[in-house]
Short mmCIF file of C-alpha atoms in Angstrom, two decimals:
data_model
loop_
_atom_site.label_atom_id
_atom_site.label_comp_id
_atom_site.label_asym_id
_atom_site.label_seq_id
_atom_site.Cartn_x
_atom_site.Cartn_y
_atom_site.Cartn_z
CA UNK A 1 -33.75 43.75 18.87
CA UNK A 2 -33.39 41.07 21.24
CA UNK A 3 -33.46 37.68 19.06
CA UNK A 4 -33.17 34.22 20.34
CA UNK A 5 -32.24 31.18 18.34
CA UNK A 6 -33.60 27.63 19.45
CA UNK A 7 -31.83 24.85 17.83
CA UNK A 8 -34.55 22.04 17.64
CA UNK A 9 -31.28 19.89 16.10
CA UNK A 10 -31.57 18.87 12.28
CA UNK A 11 -31.16 15.15 11.16
CA UNK A 12 -31.75 15.10 6.99
CA UNK A 13 -30.43 12.49 4.73
CA UNK A 14 -27.56 14.74 4.05
CA UNK A 15 -26.98 16.78 7.27
CA UNK A 16 -26.84 15.91 10.96
CA UNK A 17 -27.29 18.18 13.82
CA UNK A 18 -27.72 16.31 17.06
CA UNK A 19 -25.39 16.68 19.75
CA UNK A 20 -22.24 16.27 19.32
CA UNK A 21 -22.73 17.66 15.69
CA UNK A 22 -24.23 21.39 15.13
CA UNK A 23 -25.67 21.68 11.76
CA UNK A 24 -24.75 24.00 9.25
CA UNK A 25 -28.41 25.28 8.98
CA UNK A 26 -28.27 26.63 12.69
CA UNK A 27 -25.08 28.67 11.28
CA UNK A 28 -26.51 29.86 8.12
CA UNK A 29 -29.17 31.59 10.52
CA UNK A 30 -26.73 32.73 12.79
CA UNK A 31 -25.09 34.37 9.80
CA UNK A 32 -28.45 35.61 8.10
CA UNK A 33 -29.09 37.66 11.44
CA UNK A 34 -25.66 38.78 11.86
CA UNK A 35 -25.73 40.12 8.25
CA UNK A 36 -28.68 41.97 8.91
CA UNK A 37 -27.14 43.87 11.63
CA UNK A 38 -28.64 42.18 14.62
CA UNK A 39 -27.41 39.88 17.55
CA UNK A 40 -28.56 36.66 18.58
CA UNK A 41 -28.69 34.59 21.55
CA UNK A 42 -28.48 30.87 21.22
CA UNK A 43 -29.52 27.76 23.19
CA UNK A 44 -30.46 23.81 22.20
CA UNK A 45 -33.73 22.07 22.59
CA UNK A 46 -31.70 20.12 25.38
CA UNK A 47 -30.81 23.87 27.44
CA UNK A 48 -34.81 24.57 27.00
CA UNK A 49 -35.62 21.33 28.66
CA UNK A 50 -33.20 21.61 31.55
CA UNK A 51 -34.86 25.16 32.02
CA UNK A 52 -31.32 26.32 31.74
CA UNK A 53 -30.52 30.28 32.63
CA UNK A 54 -30.80 30.42 28.90
CA UNK A 55 -34.57 29.82 28.70
CA UNK A 56 -35.10 32.93 31.07
CA UNK A 57 -33.26 34.88 28.46
CA UNK A 58 -35.04 33.11 25.61
CA UNK A 59 -38.21 34.19 26.77
CA UNK A 60 -37.49 37.65 27.36
CA UNK A 61 -36.64 37.86 23.78
CA UNK A 62 -38.30 40.04 21.03
CA UNK A 63 -38.05 37.60 18.37
CA UNK A 64 -37.66 33.64 18.85
CA UNK A 65 -36.70 31.73 15.51
CA UNK A 66 -36.78 27.79 16.14
CA UNK A 67 -34.99 25.64 13.87
CA UNK A 68 -36.74 22.41 13.60
CA UNK A 69 -34.96 20.19 11.11
CA UNK A 70 -35.94 16.50 11.66
CA UNK A 71 -36.68 14.87 8.70
CA UNK A 72 -35.70 11.66 9.36
CA UNK A 73 -35.48 10.96 12.93
CA UNK A 74 -33.70 8.11 14.51
CA UNK A 75 -32.21 6.33 17.56
CA UNK A 76 -29.60 9.14 19.04
CA UNK A 77 -27.28 8.48 22.03
CA UNK A 78 -27.40 11.89 22.93
CA UNK A 79 -30.35 14.59 22.47
CA UNK A 80 -33.42 14.16 20.89
CA UNK A 81 -34.69 16.96 18.12
CA UNK A 82 -37.76 18.72 19.37
CA UNK A 83 -40.75 16.93 19.36
CA UNK A 84 -44.45 18.05 18.28
CA UNK A 85 -45.84 18.56 21.54
CA UNK A 86 -42.25 20.90 22.38
CA UNK A 87 -43.17 23.03 19.10
CA UNK A 88 -46.83 23.27 20.58
CA UNK A 89 -45.66 24.50 24.05
CA UNK A 90 -42.84 26.92 23.02
CA UNK A 91 -45.62 28.73 20.56
CA UNK A 92 -47.84 28.59 23.40
CA UNK A 93 -45.51 30.05 25.84
CA UNK A 94 -43.29 32.62 24.00
CA UNK A 95 -44.89 36.20 24.05
CA UNK A 96 -43.06 37.64 21.08
CA UNK A 97 -42.33 37.19 17.35
CA UNK A 98 -42.20 33.14 16.73
CA UNK A 99 -40.40 32.21 13.30
CA UNK A 100 -39.89 28.62 12.43
CA UNK A 101 -38.14 26.57 9.47
CA UNK A 102 -36.16 23.73 8.36
CA UNK A 103 -36.84 20.66 7.09
CA UNK A 104 -39.93 19.65 9.36
CA UNK A 105 -41.45 23.09 8.17
CA UNK A 106 -40.28 23.11 4.70
CA UNK A 107 -41.56 19.47 3.87
CA UNK A 108 -45.15 19.86 5.97
CA UNK A 109 -43.60 17.31 8.51
CA UNK A 110 -45.18 19.21 11.76
CA UNK A 111 -47.90 21.71 12.82
CA UNK A 112 -46.55 25.06 13.51
CA UNK A 113 -49.79 26.52 14.28
CA UNK A 114 -49.19 29.46 16.62
CA UNK A 115 -46.06 30.73 14.86
CA UNK A 116 -46.24 33.97 13.22
CA UNK A 117 -44.04 32.97 10.32
CA UNK A 118 -42.36 29.47 9.03
CA UNK A 119 -40.37 29.21 6.39
CA UNK A 120 -41.48 26.85 3.60
CA UNK A 121 -37.36 27.24 1.74
CA UNK A 122 -34.11 28.48 3.33
CA UNK A 123 -34.94 29.66 6.75
CA UNK A 124 -31.72 31.60 6.74
CA UNK A 125 -32.83 33.66 3.49
CA UNK A 126 -36.76 34.17 5.10
CA UNK A 127 -34.76 35.84 8.07
CA UNK A 128 -32.30 37.84 6.24
CA UNK A 129 -35.31 39.27 3.95
CA UNK A 130 -37.63 40.01 7.01
CA UNK A 131 -34.77 41.83 9.04
CA UNK A 132 -33.64 43.66 5.77
CA UNK A 133 -36.72 44.30 3.92
CA UNK A 134 -39.63 43.83 6.56
CA UNK A 135 -40.69 40.97 3.97
CA UNK A 136 -41.09 37.50 5.25
CA UNK A 137 -40.25 35.68 1.73
CA UNK A 138 -39.90 31.97 1.05
CA UNK A 139 -36.71 31.53 -1.25
CA UNK A 140 -33.27 29.66 -1.16
CA UNK A 141 -30.45 31.18 -0.14
CA UNK A 142 -28.26 32.27 -3.15
CA UNK A 143 -24.48 30.75 -3.39
CA UNK A 144 -23.20 33.96 -2.64
CA UNK A 145 -25.29 34.12 0.55
CA UNK A 146 -24.78 30.36 1.22
CA UNK A 147 -20.87 31.08 1.40
CA UNK A 148 -21.48 34.32 3.20
CA UNK A 149 -23.62 33.12 5.88
CA UNK A 150 -21.60 30.20 6.77
CA UNK A 151 -18.63 32.36 7.95
CA UNK A 152 -20.82 34.97 9.58
CA UNK A 153 -22.69 32.47 11.74
CA UNK A 154 -19.67 30.37 12.71
CA UNK A 155 -19.37 32.23 16.07
CA UNK A 156 -22.32 30.69 17.12
CA UNK A 157 -20.73 27.29 17.52
CA UNK A 158 -18.86 29.13 21.05
CA UNK A 159 -22.46 29.09 22.55
CA UNK A 160 -23.12 25.05 21.86
CA UNK A 161 -23.25 23.30 25.38
CA UNK A 162 -20.03 20.71 23.57
CA UNK A 163 -17.81 23.17 22.27
CA UNK A 164 -14.99 22.87 22.13
CA UNK A 165 -15.05 19.27 22.49
CA UNK A 166 -16.57 16.91 21.67
CA UNK A 167 -18.73 19.33 19.28
CA UNK A 168 -18.39 18.14 15.56
CA UNK A 169 -19.32 20.55 12.92
CA UNK A 170 -21.08 19.59 9.74
CA UNK A 171 -19.71 21.38 6.69
CA UNK A 172 -22.10 21.34 3.31
CA UNK A 173 -19.94 20.53 0.15
CA UNK A 174 -23.09 20.64 -2.22
CA UNK A 175 -26.93 20.33 -2.04
CA UNK A 176 -29.26 18.11 -4.08
CA UNK A 177 -28.74 14.89 -5.54
CA UNK A 178 -27.14 13.22 -8.91
CA UNK A 179 -30.12 11.19 -9.04
CA UNK A 180 -32.64 14.20 -8.93
CA UNK A 181 -33.99 13.40 -12.70
CA UNK A 182 -35.49 10.29 -11.77
CA UNK A 183 -36.48 11.29 -8.23
CA UNK A 184 -33.88 9.39 -5.99
CA UNK A 185 -34.91 7.14 -3.28
CA UNK A 186 -38.10 7.67 -2.13
CA UNK A 187 -37.28 7.99 1.23
CA UNK A 188 -34.86 10.97 1.01
CA UNK A 189 -35.66 14.27 0.58
CA UNK A 190 -32.11 15.55 -1.23
CA UNK A 191 -33.70 14.79 -4.35
CA UNK A 192 -36.58 17.42 -4.02
CA UNK A 193 -33.52 20.22 -3.88
CA UNK A 194 -33.05 19.45 -7.81
CA UNK A 195 -29.72 19.36 -9.65
CA UNK A 196 -26.63 19.17 -7.54
CA UNK A 197 -25.04 22.90 -6.40
CA UNK A 198 -21.63 22.44 -5.63
CA UNK A 199 -19.82 24.97 -3.33
CA UNK A 200 -16.05 25.62 -4.64
CA UNK A 201 -13.25 24.43 -2.87
CA UNK A 202 -11.72 27.62 -1.79
CA UNK A 203 -15.55 28.61 -0.07
CA UNK A 204 -15.69 25.44 1.93
CA UNK A 205 -12.11 25.67 3.11
CA UNK A 206 -12.79 29.29 4.62
CA UNK A 207 -15.38 28.27 6.38
CA UNK A 208 -13.44 25.58 8.06
CA UNK A 209 -10.54 27.90 8.55
CA UNK A 210 -13.26 30.41 10.47
CA UNK A 211 -14.73 27.65 12.11
CA UNK A 212 -10.91 26.41 13.27
CA UNK A 213 -10.31 29.95 14.60
CA UNK A 214 -13.03 29.65 16.51
CA UNK A 215 -11.93 26.76 18.07
CA UNK A 216 -13.81 23.93 16.29
CA UNK A 217 -11.66 21.01 15.76
CA UNK A 218 -13.65 18.40 14.58
CA UNK A 219 -15.51 18.60 11.01
CA UNK A 220 -17.61 16.19 9.01
CA UNK A 221 -18.26 16.73 5.49
CA UNK A 222 -21.87 16.44 4.57
CA UNK A 223 -23.41 15.74 1.18
CA UNK A 224 -25.66 13.00 -0.67
CA UNK A 225 -22.74 11.71 -2.17
CA UNK A 226 -19.06 12.53 -1.54
CA UNK A 227 -17.64 10.58 -4.38
CA UNK A 228 -19.99 12.84 -6.59
CA UNK A 229 -18.60 16.21 -5.44
CA UNK A 230 -17.92 17.89 -8.95
CA UNK A 231 -18.47 14.79 -10.51
CA UNK A 232 -18.62 14.80 -14.24
CA UNK A 233 -21.76 13.88 -16.29
CA UNK A 234 -24.58 15.47 -14.05
CA UNK A 235 -27.61 15.15 -15.10
CA UNK A 236 -26.80 12.69 -17.73
CA UNK A 237 -26.63 9.90 -15.62
CA UNK A 238 -27.29 8.81 -12.18
CA UNK A 239 -23.42 7.68 -11.62
CA UNK A 240 -21.37 10.93 -12.77
CA UNK A 241 -17.98 10.05 -12.79
CA UNK A 242 -16.01 10.98 -9.85
CA UNK A 243 -13.39 13.90 -9.59
CA UNK A 244 -10.28 12.48 -7.88
CA UNK A 245 -8.54 15.67 -8.17
CA UNK A 246 -11.17 18.13 -6.82
CA UNK A 247 -11.42 15.98 -4.02
CA UNK A 248 -8.07 15.63 -3.01
CA UNK A 249 -7.95 19.87 -3.56
CA UNK A 250 -10.82 19.74 -1.13
CA UNK A 251 -9.44 17.40 1.72
CA UNK A 252 -5.93 18.83 1.31
CA UNK A 253 -7.29 22.66 1.66
CA UNK A 254 -8.94 21.69 4.72
CA UNK A 255 -6.20 20.00 6.39
CA UNK A 256 -3.85 23.05 5.97
CA UNK A 257 -6.66 25.37 6.83
CA UNK A 258 -6.87 23.58 10.39
CA UNK A 259 -3.84 21.99 10.93
CA UNK A 260 -4.70 21.30 14.60
CA UNK A 261 -7.96 19.44 13.84
CA UNK A 262 -8.50 16.48 15.62
CA UNK A 263 -11.59 15.09 13.44
CA UNK A 264 -12.05 15.03 9.92
CA UNK A 265 -14.89 12.64 8.25
CA UNK A 266 -17.30 12.33 5.51
CA UNK A 267 -20.52 11.04 5.12
CA UNK A 268 -22.45 9.36 2.55
CA UNK A 269 -21.53 7.93 -0.94
CA UNK A 270 -23.64 6.26 -3.61
CA UNK A 271 -22.60 2.61 -3.90
CA UNK A 272 -23.75 2.59 -7.52
CA UNK A 273 -21.29 5.44 -8.17
CA UNK A 274 -18.46 3.52 -6.94
CA UNK A 275 -19.04 0.41 -8.41
CA UNK A 276 -19.68 2.36 -11.93
CA UNK A 277 -16.22 3.94 -11.64
CA UNK A 278 -13.72 1.71 -9.66
CA UNK A 279 -10.80 3.25 -10.96
CA UNK A 280 -11.88 6.89 -9.78
CA UNK A 281 -13.26 5.49 -6.88
CA UNK A 282 -10.05 4.00 -5.55
CA UNK A 283 -7.97 6.96 -5.95
CA UNK A 284 -10.58 8.63 -3.61
CA UNK A 285 -10.40 5.94 -1.41
CA UNK A 286 -6.90 6.44 -1.23
CA UNK A 287 -7.21 10.19 -0.76
CA UNK A 288 -9.53 9.87 2.28
CA UNK A 289 -7.01 7.47 3.89
CA UNK A 290 -4.38 10.12 3.54
CA UNK A 291 -6.49 12.95 4.63
CA UNK A 292 -9.22 11.94 7.07
CA UNK A 293 -8.90 10.69 10.63
CA UNK A 294 -9.52 7.24 11.87
CA UNK A 295 -13.10 6.42 12.61
CA UNK A 296 -14.51 7.47 9.16
CA UNK A 297 -17.31 6.10 8.02
CA UNK A 298 -18.94 6.14 4.30
CA UNK A 299 -22.68 5.78 4.82
CA UNK A 300 -23.19 3.52 1.54
CA UNK A 301 -27.42 3.70 1.92
CA UNK A 302 -28.17 0.02 1.33
CA UNK A 303 -31.57 0.60 2.55
CA UNK A 304 -32.72 -3.27 1.66
CA UNK A 305 -31.52 -6.37 -0.02
CA UNK A 306 -35.47 -7.28 -1.11
CA UNK A 307 -35.59 -6.76 -5.07
CA UNK A 308 -39.33 -5.51 -4.35
CA UNK A 309 -38.60 -2.86 -1.85
CA UNK A 310 -35.96 -1.53 -4.18
CA UNK A 311 -38.07 -1.25 -7.01
CA UNK A 312 -40.72 0.22 -5.19
CA UNK A 313 -38.53 2.87 -3.61
CA UNK A 314 -36.34 3.35 -6.70
CA UNK A 315 -33.68 2.77 -4.33
CA UNK A 316 -30.06 3.11 -5.78
CA UNK A 317 -28.39 -0.28 -5.10
CA UNK A 318 -28.77 -4.01 -5.42
CA UNK A 319 -27.16 -6.89 -3.64
#
């Protein structure tokens, strides 16, 4: 069976897959396909737009899997996520079985009329079930599948136009948000995933090691709040106590697993957590300086300084 994975790019509050970044979601999908004993070809939406040779191969495939995950589209220096017009065009042009998923499908942010199957939860889990059980399910991946498919799908990076440089592999440390029980910020989809689910340090390090052995040297750790990784008091407070020991174990493990890395950055930090726990947060800041590379930026999510806007949208921080 010929399977084509079309990367329409991911842009979510806690995940980015617009070049030069490649999202973990597309790697999980590749891992689910490989775990079902199937092979795949891969192309990006930019390669589709350029009508590259890969497009002919895609059009000749029996199955097309479109990853469409732009939940918070913005301004980009390079590349643009798949548009609504392109989604319709692809569904009309491709004659084989069409599957789609990602944030656009999961949260009803676009129209996927013409697609045979649309994943309302994790696309990788739906694809795996379809190819192994002949049933298109709508479920979340298990933690074991998460860790397994992140490794099995690592090879897809080799087919990205930016590989090996300047490609940056985003690596997830967790899913969900510590503010889940209050609904979180109104614009964000992370609280909809519920209580945070943390990956173990060893599993994250293993993924980085495999990606590095494949040729990736640039990494960014992605999550709703890096300072809340394995924090203490999840579900009891919106500002759980940071865990510097686990964060040091994680970052040092990554540096050991990929000694030739060029970039190690992190994304997103909850300013309220930092403010509430200055001692632990200072320790983490020093750990970031020790193990991460220059150019590292913590996105603090200060969306507005207007008290009315903050209240209306359940935002996290005040001036």
